[in-house]
Amino acid sequence: MLNLILIGSLLALIFLGKKDVAIKIIQSYFKSLFTQAVDFKTRTSNAWLYIFSALNVFVISKTWMGAMSFMMESDTAPVTMIKLVIFSLCFLSSFSILVRRLHDIDKPGWLLIAGIAFPPFLIILSFMFLFPGTNGSNKYGADPKSQPYWYLR
């Protein structure tokens, strides 16, 4: 079902004449996946958190079984290894984007580790991700909304 919604949304953008936005979304996803996976110092907007999460759920759902078969059965087929690498990148980039989202609301990324250590704290963190970002610059960098295509940062 998620596959249909995601692909349908991208196709709707293309048919509505927003082909450049659809392409930019895919490019930004791969940029976040490969180059920003270890960026724990800057900020990201809540809009990009939602877009990235939807795309990431799609990719993780496609690579999950390959990663699990590698861990459980020591399956070393090349396709399984590639799925494990992609799954690991998705997991790391998800962690990174959550840290950058905390930075956008001027909170330290260590709160995410506290949420993992104390699961009830995750409920509070979930609500914190809904808060709007700090207007203007803060100690973690410039406001992502001040840049072009701000919803993709």
Tab-separated table of N, CA and C in Angstrom:
chain	number	residue	atom	x	y	z
A	1	MET	N	0.824	-1.192	0.000
A	1	MET	CA	0.000	0.000	0.000
A	1	MET	C	0.873	1.263	0.000
A	2	LEU	N	1.905	1.246	0.859
A	2	LEU	CA	2.812	2.394	0.914
A	2	LEU	C	3.503	2.599	-0.426
A	3	ASN	N	3.834	1.492	-1.090
A	3	ASN	CA	4.469	1.593	-2.403
A	3	ASN	C	3.589	2.389	-3.362
A	4	LEU	N	2.309	2.085	-3.379
A	4	LEU	CA	1.377	2.766	-4.282
A	4	LEU	C	1.246	4.244	-3.942
A	5	ILE	N	1.199	4.556	-2.660
A	5	ILE	CA	1.072	5.958	-2.239
A	5	ILE	C	2.321	6.740	-2.631
A	6	LEU	N	3.477	6.171	-2.374
A	6	LEU	CA	4.735	6.857	-2.683
A	6	LEU	C	4.912	7.053	-4.178
A	7	ILE	N	4.738	5.997	-4.934
A	7	ILE	CA	4.893	6.095	-6.389
A	7	ILE	C	3.805	6.996	-6.969
A	8	GLY	N	2.589	6.889	-6.452
A	8	GLY	CA	1.499	7.749	-6.911
A	8	GLY	C	1.772	9.225	-6.643
A	9	SER	N	2.358	9.517	-5.501
A	9	SER	CA	2.680	10.914	-5.173
A	9	SER	C	3.729	11.471	-6.128
A	10	LEU	N	4.750	10.692	-6.410
A	10	LEU	CA	5.783	11.148	-7.337
A	10	LEU	C	5.231	11.290	-8.756
A	11	LEU	N	4.379	10.354	-9.168
A	11	LEU	CA	3.763	10.463	-10.490
A	11	LEU	C	2.825	11.667	-10.575
A	12	ALA	N	2.096	11.941	-9.475
A	12	ALA	CA	1.209	13.103	-9.465
A	12	ALA	C	2.007	14.394	-9.637
A	13	LEU	N	3.146	14.480	-8.991
A	13	LEU	CA	4.002	15.654	-9.164
A	13	LEU	C	4.441	15.809	-10.618
A	14	ILE	N	4.778	14.696	-11.248
A	14	ILE	CA	5.213	14.743	-12.647
A	14	ILE	C	4.064	15.176	-13.549
A	15	PHE	N	2.872	14.594	-13.345
A	15	PHE	CA	1.723	14.931	-14.196
A	15	PHE	C	1.225	16.346	-13.964
A	16	LEU	N	1.461	16.890	-12.785
A	16	LEU	CA	1.047	18.267	-12.489
A	16	LEU	C	2.067	19.293	-12.966
A	17	GLY	N	3.061	18.813	-13.690
A	17	GLY	CA	4.066	19.719	-14.225
A	17	GLY	C	5.176	20.048	-13.251
A	18	LYS	N	5.290	19.291	-12.184
A	18	LYS	CA	6.326	19.519	-11.171
A	18	LYS	C	7.403	18.438	-11.251
A	19	LYS	N	7.782	18.107	-12.485
A	19	LYS	CA	8.789	17.069	-12.701
A	19	LYS	C	10.092	17.425	-12.000
A	20	ASP	N	10.460	18.709	-12.010
A	20	ASP	CA	11.706	19.129	-11.370
A	20	ASP	C	11.674	18.884	-9.865
A	21	VAL	N	10.498	19.049	-9.246
A	21	VAL	CA	10.378	18.808	-7.799
A	21	VAL	C	10.505	17.311	-7.506
A	22	ALA	N	9.864	16.468	-8.321
A	22	ALA	CA	9.952	15.021	-8.117
A	22	ALA	C	11.398	14.550	-8.257
A	23	ILE	N	12.093	15.060	-9.267
A	23	ILE	CA	13.494	14.686	-9.464
A	23	ILE	C	14.346	15.193	-8.309
A	24	LYS	N	14.073	16.403	-7.851
A	24	LYS	CA	14.829	16.988	-6.739
A	24	LYS	C	14.611	16.177	-5.448
A	25	ILE	N	13.399	15.669	-5.245
A	25	ILE	CA	13.114	14.839	-4.062
A	25	ILE	C	13.968	13.569	-4.095
A	26	ILE	N	14.011	12.901	-5.240
A	26	ILE	CA	14.805	11.674	-5.356
A	26	ILE	C	16.291	11.982	-5.183
A	27	GLN	N	16.771	13.074	-5.803
A	27	GLN	CA	18.182	13.456	-5.653
A	27	GLN	C	18.514	13.765	-4.196
A	28	SER	N	17.632	14.489	-3.528
A	28	SER	CA	17.873	14.839	-2.125
A	28	SER	C	17.869	13.605	-1.241
A	29	TYR	N	17.011	12.631	-1.571
A	29	TYR	CA	16.988	11.392	-0.794
A	29	TYR	C	18.339	10.689	-0.877
A	30	PHE	N	18.854	10.538	-2.094
A	30	PHE	CA	20.142	9.856	-2.243
A	30	PHE	C	21.280	10.672	-1.646
A	31	LYS	N	21.180	11.991	-1.702
A	31	LYS	CA	22.196	12.825	-1.059
A	31	LYS	C	22.182	12.588	0.449
A	32	SER	N	20.981	12.552	1.034
A	32	SER	CA	20.881	12.299	2.477
A	32	SER	C	21.356	10.895	2.816
A	33	LEU	N	21.041	9.952	1.956
A	33	LEU	CA	21.393	8.566	2.225
A	33	LEU	C	22.900	8.346	2.173
A	34	PHE	N	23.568	8.939	1.198
A	34	PHE	CA	24.987	8.649	0.999
A	34	PHE	C	25.938	9.694	1.567
A	35	THR	N	25.589	10.970	1.511
A	35	THR	CA	26.550	11.988	1.960
A	35	THR	C	26.217	12.585	3.315
A	36	GLN	N	24.942	12.607	3.675
A	36	GLN	CA	24.575	13.206	4.953
A	36	GLN	C	24.315	12.166	6.038
A	37	ALA	N	24.618	10.915	5.765
A	37	ALA	CA	24.370	9.862	6.748
A	37	ALA	C	25.216	10.030	8.000
A	38	VAL	N	26.339	10.717	7.885
A	38	VAL	CA	27.201	10.933	9.041
A	38	VAL	C	27.272	12.410	9.420
A	39	ASP	N	26.312	13.194	8.951
A	39	ASP	CA	26.259	14.614	9.286
A	39	ASP	C	25.405	14.776	10.542
A	40	PHE	N	26.064	14.956	11.673
A	40	PHE	CA	25.361	15.114	12.939
A	40	PHE	C	25.517	16.529	13.483
A	41	LYS	N	25.871	17.491	12.633
A	41	LYS	CA	26.165	18.832	13.122
A	41	LYS	C	25.233	19.914	12.601
A	42	THR	N	24.519	19.668	11.504
A	42	THR	CA	23.702	20.715	10.901
A	42	THR	C	22.228	20.552	11.265
A	43	ARG	N	21.374	21.238	10.534
A	43	ARG	CA	19.933	21.234	10.800
A	43	ARG	C	19.168	20.706	9.594
A	44	THR	N	17.946	20.234	9.833
A	44	THR	CA	17.048	19.835	8.760
A	44	THR	C	15.627	20.228	9.123
A	45	SER	N	14.817	20.492	8.129
A	45	SER	CA	13.433	20.931	8.373
A	45	SER	C	12.535	19.737	8.677
A	46	ASN	N	11.407	20.023	9.324
A	46	ASN	CA	10.476	18.938	9.614
A	46	ASN	C	9.833	18.407	8.336
A	47	ALA	N	9.678	19.247	7.310
A	47	ALA	CA	9.125	18.778	6.044
A	47	ALA	C	10.025	17.703	5.433
A	48	TRP	N	11.342	17.929	5.464
A	48	TRP	CA	12.254	16.938	4.906
A	48	TRP	C	12.274	15.673	5.753
A	49	LEU	N	12.101	15.804	7.053
A	49	LEU	CA	12.028	14.619	7.911
A	49	LEU	C	10.876	13.729	7.460
A	50	TYR	N	9.712	14.310	7.170
A	50	TYR	CA	8.550	13.521	6.771
A	50	TYR	C	8.750	12.904	5.394
A	51	ILE	N	9.261	13.686	4.435
A	51	ILE	CA	9.486	13.171	3.081
A	51	ILE	C	10.534	12.055	3.110
A	52	PHE	N	11.643	12.313	3.804
A	52	PHE	CA	12.725	11.329	3.885
A	52	PHE	C	12.242	10.049	4.565
A	53	SER	N	11.465	10.186	5.628
A	53	SER	CA	10.979	9.010	6.354
A	53	SER	C	10.089	8.144	5.470
A	54	ALA	N	9.223	8.775	4.680
A	54	ALA	CA	8.354	8.003	3.787
A	54	ALA	C	9.177	7.228	2.760
A	55	LEU	N	10.158	7.896	2.169
A	55	LEU	CA	11.017	7.206	1.203
A	55	LEU	C	11.849	6.123	1.877
A	56	ASN	N	12.314	6.394	3.080
A	56	ASN	CA	13.154	5.434	3.794
A	56	ASN	C	12.372	4.188	4.196
A	57	VAL	N	11.123	4.355	4.595
A	57	VAL	CA	10.296	3.192	4.940
A	57	VAL	C	10.153	2.293	3.719
A	58	PHE	N	9.974	2.906	2.559
A	58	PHE	CA	9.874	2.147	1.312
A	58	PHE	C	11.152	1.351	1.058
A	59	VAL	N	12.306	1.989	1.170
A	59	VAL	CA	13.579	1.312	0.895
A	59	VAL	C	13.875	0.256	1.954
A	60	ILE	N	13.628	0.571	3.206
A	60	ILE	CA	13.875	-0.404	4.283
A	60	ILE	C	12.983	-1.634	4.110
A	61	SER	N	11.733	-1.428	3.710
A	61	SER	CA	10.840	-2.578	3.518
A	61	SER	C	11.348	-3.495	2.405
A	62	LYS	N	12.045	-2.918	1.432
A	62	LYS	CA	12.572	-3.727	0.326
A	62	LYS	C	13.898	-4.407	0.683
A	63	THR	N	14.639	-3.901	1.648
A	63	THR	CA	15.953	-4.472	1.979
A	63	THR	C	15.960	-5.256	3.295
A	64	TRP	N	14.890	-5.207	4.050
A	64	TRP	CA	14.831	-5.833	5.374
A	64	TRP	C	15.120	-7.331	5.320
A	65	MET	N	14.479	-8.037	4.433
A	65	MET	CA	14.651	-9.492	4.385
A	65	MET	C	16.080	-9.876	4.015
A	66	GLY	N	16.701	-9.140	3.115
A	66	GLY	CA	18.086	-9.439	2.767
A	66	GLY	C	19.016	-9.257	3.951
A	67	ALA	N	18.794	-8.187	4.716
A	67	ALA	CA	19.629	-7.936	5.887
A	67	ALA	C	19.414	-9.017	6.945
A	68	MET	N	18.172	-9.427	7.143
A	68	MET	CA	17.896	-10.452	8.153
A	68	MET	C	18.441	-11.817	7.738
A	69	SER	N	18.354	-12.149	6.438
A	69	SER	CA	18.886	-13.454	6.016
A	69	SER	C	20.409	-13.486	6.160
A	70	PHE	N	21.057	-12.351	5.999
A	70	PHE	CA	22.509	-12.304	6.206
A	70	PHE	C	22.838	-12.544	7.674
A	71	MET	N	22.089	-11.910	8.564
A	71	MET	CA	22.389	-12.024	9.992
A	71	MET	C	22.006	-13.380	10.563
A	72	MET	N	20.895	-13.946	10.103
A	72	MET	CA	20.408	-15.197	10.685
A	72	MET	C	21.032	-16.439	10.030
A	73	GLU	N	21.199	-16.398	8.706
A	73	GLU	CA	21.633	-17.594	8.004
A	73	GLU	C	23.035	-17.476	7.431
A	74	SER	N	23.698	-16.365	7.658
A	74	SER	CA	25.025	-16.098	7.096
A	74	SER	C	25.036	-16.258	5.579
A	75	ASP	N	23.962	-15.798	4.955
A	75	ASP	CA	23.861	-15.826	3.496
A	75	ASP	C	24.787	-14.750	2.940
A	76	THR	N	25.775	-15.145	2.173
A	76	THR	CA	26.758	-14.182	1.672
A	76	THR	C	26.618	-13.933	0.172
A	77	ALA	N	25.448	-14.148	-0.383
A	77	ALA	CA	25.226	-13.867	-1.804
A	77	ALA	C	25.411	-12.364	-2.039
A	78	PRO	N	25.936	-11.973	-3.188
A	78	PRO	CA	26.183	-10.544	-3.449
A	78	PRO	C	24.934	-9.665	-3.290
A	79	VAL	N	23.784	-10.164	-3.733
A	79	VAL	CA	22.551	-9.372	-3.603
A	79	VAL	C	22.218	-9.157	-2.133
A	80	THR	N	22.405	-10.193	-1.328
A	80	THR	CA	22.146	-10.080	0.109
A	80	THR	C	23.097	-9.080	0.751
A	81	MET	N	24.341	-9.098	0.345
A	81	MET	CA	25.322	-8.153	0.893
A	81	MET	C	24.956	-6.713	0.519
A	82	ILE	N	24.519	-6.507	-0.714
A	82	ILE	CA	24.116	-5.164	-1.145
A	82	ILE	C	22.910	-4.699	-0.343
A	83	LYS	N	21.947	-5.593	-0.124
A	83	LYS	CA	20.772	-5.235	0.675
A	83	LYS	C	21.177	-4.878	2.100
A	84	LEU	N	22.152	-5.606	2.655
A	84	LEU	CA	22.622	-5.302	4.008
A	84	LEU	C	23.267	-3.924	4.065
A	85	VAL	N	24.073	-3.583	3.074
A	85	VAL	CA	24.725	-2.265	3.034
A	85	VAL	C	23.674	-1.163	2.903
A	86	ILE	N	22.704	-1.334	2.016
A	86	ILE	CA	21.659	-0.322	1.834
A	86	ILE	C	20.828	-0.189	3.105
A	87	PHE	N	20.490	-1.317	3.725
A	87	PHE	CA	19.730	-1.281	4.972
A	87	PHE	C	20.504	-0.523	6.056
A	88	SER	N	21.808	-0.783	6.151
A	88	SER	CA	22.644	-0.099	7.151
A	88	SER	C	22.707	1.402	6.886
A	89	LEU	N	22.852	1.776	5.617
A	89	LEU	CA	22.857	3.201	5.255
A	89	LEU	C	21.530	3.863	5.607
A	90	CYS	N	20.431	3.179	5.351
A	90	CYS	CA	19.110	3.729	5.685
A	90	CYS	C	18.971	3.935	7.190
A	91	PHE	N	19.430	2.962	7.955
A	91	PHE	CA	19.340	3.071	9.407
A	91	PHE	C	20.196	4.225	9.921
A	92	LEU	N	21.434	4.314	9.445
A	92	LEU	CA	22.336	5.384	9.876
A	92	LEU	C	21.820	6.752	9.453
A	93	SER	N	21.321	6.866	8.234
A	93	SER	CA	20.814	8.163	7.778
A	93	SER	C	19.540	8.550	8.526
A	94	SER	N	18.728	7.573	8.930
A	94	SER	CA	17.539	7.881	9.736
A	94	SER	C	17.948	8.459	11.087
A	95	PHE	N	18.944	7.840	11.697
A	95	PHE	CA	19.453	8.343	12.970
A	95	PHE	C	20.006	9.763	12.792
A	96	SER	N	20.744	9.973	11.710
A	96	SER	CA	21.340	11.279	11.427
A	96	SER	C	20.282	12.359	11.222
A	97	ILE	N	19.232	12.043	10.478
A	97	ILE	CA	18.213	13.060	10.210
A	97	ILE	C	17.425	13.398	11.473
A	98	LEU	N	17.249	12.430	12.360
A	98	LEU	CA	16.576	12.729	13.631
A	98	LEU	C	17.434	13.634	14.504
A	99	VAL	N	18.739	13.403	14.512
A	99	VAL	CA	19.650	14.289	15.254
A	99	VAL	C	19.603	15.696	14.670
A	100	ARG	N	19.641	15.801	13.329
A	100	ARG	CA	19.601	17.123	12.689
A	100	ARG	C	18.260	17.816	12.929
A	101	ARG	N	17.187	17.047	13.046
A	101	ARG	CA	15.884	17.648	13.349
A	101	ARG	C	15.875	18.202	14.775
A	102	LEU	N	16.497	17.482	15.710
A	102	LEU	CA	16.627	18.011	17.074
A	102	LEU	C	17.448	19.294	17.064
A	103	HIS	N	18.483	19.347	16.255
A	103	HIS	CA	19.289	20.564	16.143
A	103	HIS	C	18.454	21.721	15.609
A	104	ASP	N	17.499	21.435	14.725
A	104	ASP	CA	16.663	22.493	14.163
A	104	ASP	C	15.792	23.145	15.237
A	105	ILE	N	15.419	22.381	16.250
A	105	ILE	CA	14.636	22.975	17.345
A	105	ILE	C	15.539	23.373	18.513
A	106	ASP	N	16.850	23.464	18.217
A	106	ASP	CA	17.861	23.934	19.168
A	106	ASP	C	18.015	23.019	20.384
A	107	LYS	N	17.927	21.725	20.137
A	107	LYS	CA	18.136	20.717	21.182
A	107	LYS	C	19.320	19.846	20.787
A	108	PRO	N	20.067	19.324	21.759
A	108	PRO	CA	21.224	18.481	21.425
A	108	PRO	C	20.791	17.104	20.916
A	109	GLY	N	21.596	16.536	20.036
A	109	GLY	CA	21.317	15.223	19.477
A	109	GLY	C	21.398	14.098	20.496
A	110	TRP	N	22.034	14.372	21.614
A	110	TRP	CA	22.151	13.346	22.664
A	110	TRP	C	20.791	12.959	23.224
A	111	LEU	N	19.795	13.803	23.042
A	111	LEU	CA	18.456	13.458	23.517
A	111	LEU	C	17.929	12.206	22.822
A	112	LEU	N	18.343	11.984	21.586
A	112	LEU	CA	17.916	10.787	20.862
A	112	LEU	C	18.481	9.529	21.512
A	113	ILE	N	19.728	9.590	21.945
A	113	ILE	CA	20.327	8.437	22.638
A	113	ILE	C	19.631	8.224	23.981
A	114	ALA	N	19.267	9.316	24.641
A	114	ALA	CA	18.516	9.190	25.895
A	114	ALA	C	17.166	8.523	25.632
A	115	GLY	N	16.556	8.850	24.495
A	115	GLY	CA	15.280	8.228	24.140
A	115	GLY	C	15.424	6.745	23.860
A	116	ILE	N	16.538	6.351	23.286
A	116	ILE	CA	16.777	4.931	23.028
A	116	ILE	C	17.040	4.200	24.344
A	117	ALA	N	17.769	4.843	25.257
A	117	ALA	CA	18.081	4.224	26.548
A	117	ALA	C	16.855	4.146	27.453
A	118	PHE	N	15.992	5.149	27.377
A	118	PHE	CA	14.778	5.205	28.210
A	118	PHE	C	13.570	5.331	27.288
A	119	PRO	N	12.992	4.200	26.861
A	119	PRO	CA	11.914	4.221	25.869
A	119	PRO	C	10.736	5.148	26.170
A	120	PRO	N	10.319	5.358	27.440
A	120	PRO	CA	9.220	6.310	27.649
A	120	PRO	C	9.564	7.729	27.175
A	121	PHE	N	10.846	8.052	27.154
A	121	PHE	CA	11.274	9.370	26.698
A	121	PHE	C	11.058	9.541	25.193
A	122	LEU	N	10.933	8.418	24.464
A	122	LEU	CA	10.679	8.483	23.024
A	122	LEU	C	9.343	9.155	22.715
A	123	ILE	N	8.374	9.011	23.616
A	123	ILE	CA	7.069	9.662	23.410
A	123	ILE	C	7.245	11.175	23.429
A	124	ILE	N	8.028	11.674	24.364
A	124	ILE	CA	8.295	13.114	24.436
A	124	ILE	C	9.048	13.565	23.190
A	125	LEU	N	10.033	12.773	22.767
A	125	LEU	CA	10.792	13.117	21.560
A	125	LEU	C	9.893	13.152	20.333
A	126	SER	N	8.953	12.226	20.248
A	126	SER	CA	8.046	12.201	19.098
A	126	SER	C	7.282	13.512	18.968
A	127	PHE	N	6.866	14.067	20.088
A	127	PHE	CA	6.173	15.355	20.044
A	127	PHE	C	7.134	16.500	19.742
A	128	MET	N	8.375	16.367	20.193
A	128	MET	CA	9.357	17.422	19.929
A	128	MET	C	9.651	17.547	18.436
A	129	PHE	N	9.586	16.436	17.699
A	129	PHE	CA	9.844	16.485	16.261
A	129	PHE	C	8.758	17.260	15.513
A	130	LEU	N	7.607	17.438	16.136
A	130	LEU	CA	6.520	18.185	15.508
A	130	LEU	C	6.676	19.695	15.668
A	131	PHE	N	7.508	20.137	16.609
A	131	PHE	CA	7.692	21.571	16.846
A	131	PHE	C	8.313	22.236	15.622
A	132	PRO	N	7.956	23.491	15.368
A	132	PRO	CA	8.623	24.208	14.278
A	132	PRO	C	10.078	24.493	14.658
A	133	GLY	N	10.919	24.619	13.647
A	133	GLY	CA	12.333	24.890	13.887
A	133	GLY	C	12.560	26.299	14.389
A	134	THR	N	13.735	26.525	14.926
A	134	THR	CA	14.134	27.846	15.388
A	134	THR	C	14.234	28.783	14.192
A	135	ASN	N	13.629	29.961	14.290
A	135	ASN	CA	13.743	30.945	13.215
A	135	ASN	C	15.149	31.529	13.213
A	136	GLY	N	15.725	31.627	12.015
A	136	GLY	CA	17.073	32.177	11.909
A	136	GLY	C	18.117	31.162	12.330
A	137	SER	N	19.322	31.631	12.449
A	137	SER	CA	20.439	30.748	12.827
A	137	SER	C	20.373	30.396	14.312
A	138	ASN	N	20.882	29.227	14.637
A	138	ASN	CA	21.101	28.859	16.025
A	138	ASN	C	22.495	28.260	16.119
A	139	LYS	N	22.849	27.685	17.243
A	139	LYS	CA	24.225	27.203	17.411
A	139	LYS	C	24.560	26.012	16.515
A	140	TYR	N	23.563	25.448	15.826
A	140	TYR	CA	23.802	24.316	14.944
A	140	TYR	C	23.835	24.703	13.475
A	141	GLY	N	23.678	25.984	13.172
A	141	GLY	CA	23.801	26.418	11.779
A	141	GLY	C	22.659	27.301	11.328
A	142	ALA	N	22.647	27.537	10.017
A	142	ALA	CA	21.651	28.421	9.407
A	142	ALA	C	20.294	27.725	9.333
A	143	ASP	N	19.268	28.538	9.269
A	143	ASP	CA	17.902	28.041	9.149
A	143	ASP	C	17.733	27.367	7.785
A	144	PRO	N	17.321	26.078	7.754
A	144	PRO	CA	17.165	25.418	6.456
A	144	PRO	C	16.076	26.056	5.596
A	145	LYS	N	15.143	26.763	6.210
A	145	LYS	CA	14.061	27.396	5.450
A	145	LYS	C	14.539	28.637	4.699
A	146	SER	N	15.754	29.092	4.974
A	146	SER	CA	16.275	30.266	4.283
A	146	SER	C	16.953	29.892	2.969
A	147	GLN	N	16.984	28.602	2.654
A	147	GLN	CA	17.657	28.131	1.440
A	147	GLN	C	16.625	27.731	0.395
A	148	PRO	N	17.007	27.773	-0.889
A	148	PRO	CA	16.077	27.304	-1.914
A	148	PRO	C	15.784	25.812	-1.727
A	149	TYR	N	14.594	25.402	-2.090
A	149	TYR	CA	14.134	24.029	-1.864
A	149	TYR	C	14.319	23.644	-0.397
A	150	TRP	N	13.928	24.533	0.511
A	150	TRP	CA	14.155	24.312	1.939
A	150	TRP	C	13.504	23.044	2.449
A	151	TYR	N	12.410	22.622	1.821
A	151	TYR	CA	11.722	21.427	2.290
A	151	TYR	C	12.470	20.136	1.952
A	152	LEU	N	13.602	20.274	1.239
A	152	LEU	CA	14.420	19.107	0.894
A	152	LEU	C	15.745	19.110	1.619
A	153	ARG	N	15.844	19.803	2.733
A	153	ARG	CA	17.103	19.881	3.477
A	153	ARG	C	16.907	19.410	4.895
